[in-house]
mmCIF file of C-alpha atoms in Angstrom:
data_model
loop_
_atom_site.group_PDB
_atom_site.id
_atom_site.type_symbol
_atom_site.label_atom_id
_atom_site.label_comp_id
_atom_site.label_asym_id
_atom_site.label_seq_id
_atom_site.Cartn_x
_atom_site.Cartn_y
_atom_site.Cartn_z
ATOM 1 C CA GLN S 1 67.574 42.526 -157.768
ATOM 2 C CA VAL S 2 64.382 40.840 -156.588
ATOM 3 C CA GLN S 3 64.219 37.505 -154.804
ATOM 4 C CA LEU S 4 61.245 35.317 -153.925
ATOM 5 C CA VAL S 5 61.050 33.055 -150.883
ATOM 6 C CA GLU S 6 58.261 30.515 -150.365
ATOM 7 C CA SER S 7 57.181 28.917 -147.116
ATOM 8 C CA GLY S 8 54.337 26.896 -145.650
ATOM 9 C CA GLY S 9 54.711 23.547 -147.357
ATOM 10 C CA GLY S 10 54.662 20.262 -145.547
ATOM 11 C CA LEU S 11 52.957 16.915 -145.086
ATOM 12 C CA VAL S 12 49.194 16.899 -144.659
ATOM 13 C CA GLN S 13 46.461 14.263 -144.728
ATOM 14 C CA PRO S 14 43.819 14.213 -147.453
ATOM 15 C CA GLY S 15 41.118 16.741 -146.652
ATOM 16 C CA GLY S 16 43.516 18.925 -144.714
ATOM 17 C CA SER S 17 44.658 22.469 -145.357
ATOM 18 C CA LEU S 18 47.894 24.352 -145.854
ATOM 19 C CA ARG S 19 48.694 27.998 -146.400
ATOM 20 C CA LEU S 20 51.639 28.873 -148.613
ATOM 21 C CA SER S 21 53.377 32.237 -148.572
ATOM 22 C CA CYS S 22 55.720 33.852 -151.053
ATOM 23 C CA SER S 23 57.480 37.079 -150.188
ATOM 24 C CA ALA S 24 59.338 39.299 -152.648
ATOM 25 C CA SER S 25 62.306 41.257 -151.368
ATOM 26 C CA GLY S 26 64.548 43.873 -152.879
ATOM 27 C CA SER S 27 64.536 47.601 -153.408
ATOM 28 C CA ASN S 28 62.527 49.862 -155.664
ATOM 29 C CA PHE S 29 60.486 47.297 -157.526
ATOM 30 C CA SER S 30 56.871 47.056 -158.617
ATOM 31 C CA ILE S 31 54.915 43.851 -159.102
ATOM 32 C CA TYR S 32 52.556 43.307 -162.002
ATOM 33 C CA ALA S 33 51.327 39.860 -160.997
ATOM 34 C CA MET S 34 52.259 36.837 -158.922
ATOM 35 C CA THR S 35 51.409 33.271 -159.745
ATOM 36 C CA TRP S 36 51.653 29.872 -158.110
ATOM 37 C CA TYR S 37 52.784 26.916 -160.206
ATOM 38 C CA ARG S 38 53.299 23.327 -159.187
ATOM 39 C CA GLN S 39 55.745 20.777 -160.505
ATOM 40 C CA THR S 40 55.390 17.022 -160.211
ATOM 41 C CA PRO S 41 58.297 14.554 -159.972
ATOM 42 C CA GLU S 42 57.826 14.057 -163.706
ATOM 43 C CA LYS S 43 58.867 17.727 -164.086
ATOM 44 C CA GLN S 44 55.516 18.837 -165.482
ATOM 45 C CA ARG S 45 54.865 22.412 -164.392
ATOM 46 C CA ASP S 46 51.318 23.769 -164.368
ATOM 47 C CA LEU S 47 49.703 27.026 -163.340
ATOM 48 C CA VAL S 48 47.699 26.739 -160.126
ATOM 49 C CA ALA S 49 46.528 30.282 -159.388
ATOM 50 C CA GLY S 50 47.495 33.841 -160.192
ATOM 51 C CA ILE S 51 46.660 37.351 -159.054
ATOM 52 C CA THR S 52 47.329 40.794 -160.469
ATOM 53 C CA TRP S 53 48.863 43.209 -158.030
ATOM 54 C CA GLY S 54 46.961 46.324 -158.947
ATOM 55 C CA GLY S 55 43.410 45.130 -159.331
ATOM 56 C CA GLY S 56 43.552 41.802 -157.538
ATOM 57 C CA SER S 57 42.082 39.863 -160.450
ATOM 58 C CA THR S 58 42.469 36.131 -159.914
ATOM 59 C CA LYS S 59 42.608 33.005 -162.023
ATOM 60 C CA TYR S 60 42.649 29.338 -161.057
ATOM 61 C CA ALA S 61 43.298 26.011 -162.627
ATOM 62 C CA ASP S 62 40.079 24.054 -162.995
ATOM 63 C CA SER S 63 41.463 21.341 -160.726
ATOM 64 C CA VAL S 64 41.688 23.691 -157.726
ATOM 65 C CA LYS S 65 38.667 25.945 -158.186
ATOM 66 C CA GLY S 66 36.552 26.006 -155.057
ATOM 67 C CA ARG S 67 39.366 24.576 -152.937
ATOM 68 C CA PHE S 68 42.253 27.051 -153.235
ATOM 69 C CA ILE S 69 42.212 30.801 -152.655
ATOM 70 C CA ILE S 70 44.979 33.143 -153.774
ATOM 71 C CA SER S 71 45.407 36.510 -152.093
ATOM 72 C CA ARG S 72 48.006 39.218 -151.700
ATOM 73 C CA ASP S 73 49.286 41.713 -149.168
ATOM 74 C CA LYS S 74 50.618 44.606 -151.181
ATOM 75 C CA ASP S 75 52.267 46.283 -148.194
ATOM 76 C CA LYS S 76 54.248 43.112 -147.491
ATOM 77 C CA ALA S 77 54.858 42.226 -151.166
ATOM 78 C CA THR S 78 53.546 38.783 -150.310
ATOM 79 C CA VAL S 79 51.206 36.388 -152.062
ATOM 80 C CA TYR S 80 49.373 33.591 -150.265
ATOM 81 C CA LEU S 81 47.778 30.374 -151.387
ATOM 82 C CA GLN S 82 45.211 28.938 -149.007
ATOM 83 C CA MET S 83 44.777 25.290 -149.935
ATOM 84 C CA ASN S 84 41.735 23.495 -148.543
ATOM 85 C CA ASN S 85 40.391 19.977 -148.953
ATOM 86 C CA LEU S 86 43.756 18.803 -150.192
ATOM 87 C CA LYS S 87 43.941 15.686 -152.315
ATOM 88 C CA PRO S 88 46.840 13.315 -153.021
ATOM 89 C CA GLU S 89 46.977 14.622 -156.578
ATOM 90 C CA ASP S 90 47.873 18.051 -155.169
ATOM 91 C CA THR S 91 51.257 16.646 -154.140
ATOM 92 C CA ALA S 92 53.970 18.664 -155.865
ATOM 93 C CA VAL S 93 56.629 21.281 -155.436
ATOM 94 C CA TYR S 94 54.821 24.606 -155.390
ATOM 95 C CA LEU S 95 56.731 27.425 -157.049
ATOM 96 C CA CYS S 96 56.115 31.130 -156.767
ATOM 97 C CA HIS S 97 56.468 33.267 -159.890
ATOM 98 C CA ALA S 98 56.506 37.045 -160.057
ATOM 99 C CA ASP S 99 56.311 39.390 -163.013
ATOM 100 C CA ILE S 100 58.269 42.459 -161.955
ATOM 101 C CA ILE S 101 57.595 45.639 -163.898
ATOM 102 C CA LYS S 102 60.550 46.718 -166.044
ATOM 103 C CA ILE S 103 62.632 43.801 -164.757
ATOM 104 C CA GLY S 104 60.987 40.558 -165.788
ATOM 105 C CA ALA S 105 60.184 37.185 -164.294
ATOM 106 C CA ARG S 106 61.481 35.754 -161.037
ATOM 107 C CA TRP S 107 61.036 32.280 -159.556
ATOM 108 C CA GLY S 108 61.214 31.114 -155.985
ATOM 109 C CA GLN S 109 62.993 27.941 -154.931
ATOM 110 C CA GLY S 110 59.777 26.054 -154.292
ATOM 111 C CA THR S 111 58.162 24.431 -151.292
ATOM 112 C CA GLN S 112 57.140 20.778 -151.099
ATOM 113 C CA VAL S 113 53.507 19.891 -150.476
ATOM 114 C CA THR S 114 52.779 16.233 -149.803
ATOM 115 C CA VAL S 115 49.217 14.998 -149.297
ATOM 116 C CA SER S 116 49.205 11.485 -147.911
ATOM 117 C CA SER S 117 47.495 9.473 -145.207
#
């Protein structure tokens, strides 16, 4: 069993920054990749950023390139999303996704990010 827990969401003004964390817990598991998605109130879910665990290769949605940075701490089984220059359109529930080797996909519960003045 592997569980994901996100943290770091909150209310921030446009132009501000937030740092999200997602930690995987369990026993005897290996991560292939972890990815951040975001879901709007309309239930649309889109990929924001992803990172492979072994090589650290990253990918970003065009809408966040240059503003967001994804990183990982392999010892802590934790992925981070540093979000800078936040815009109102970034408002969403941010969901952590993990691809666990020989187990499959896991989702976190999500953390709310609201960008508003």
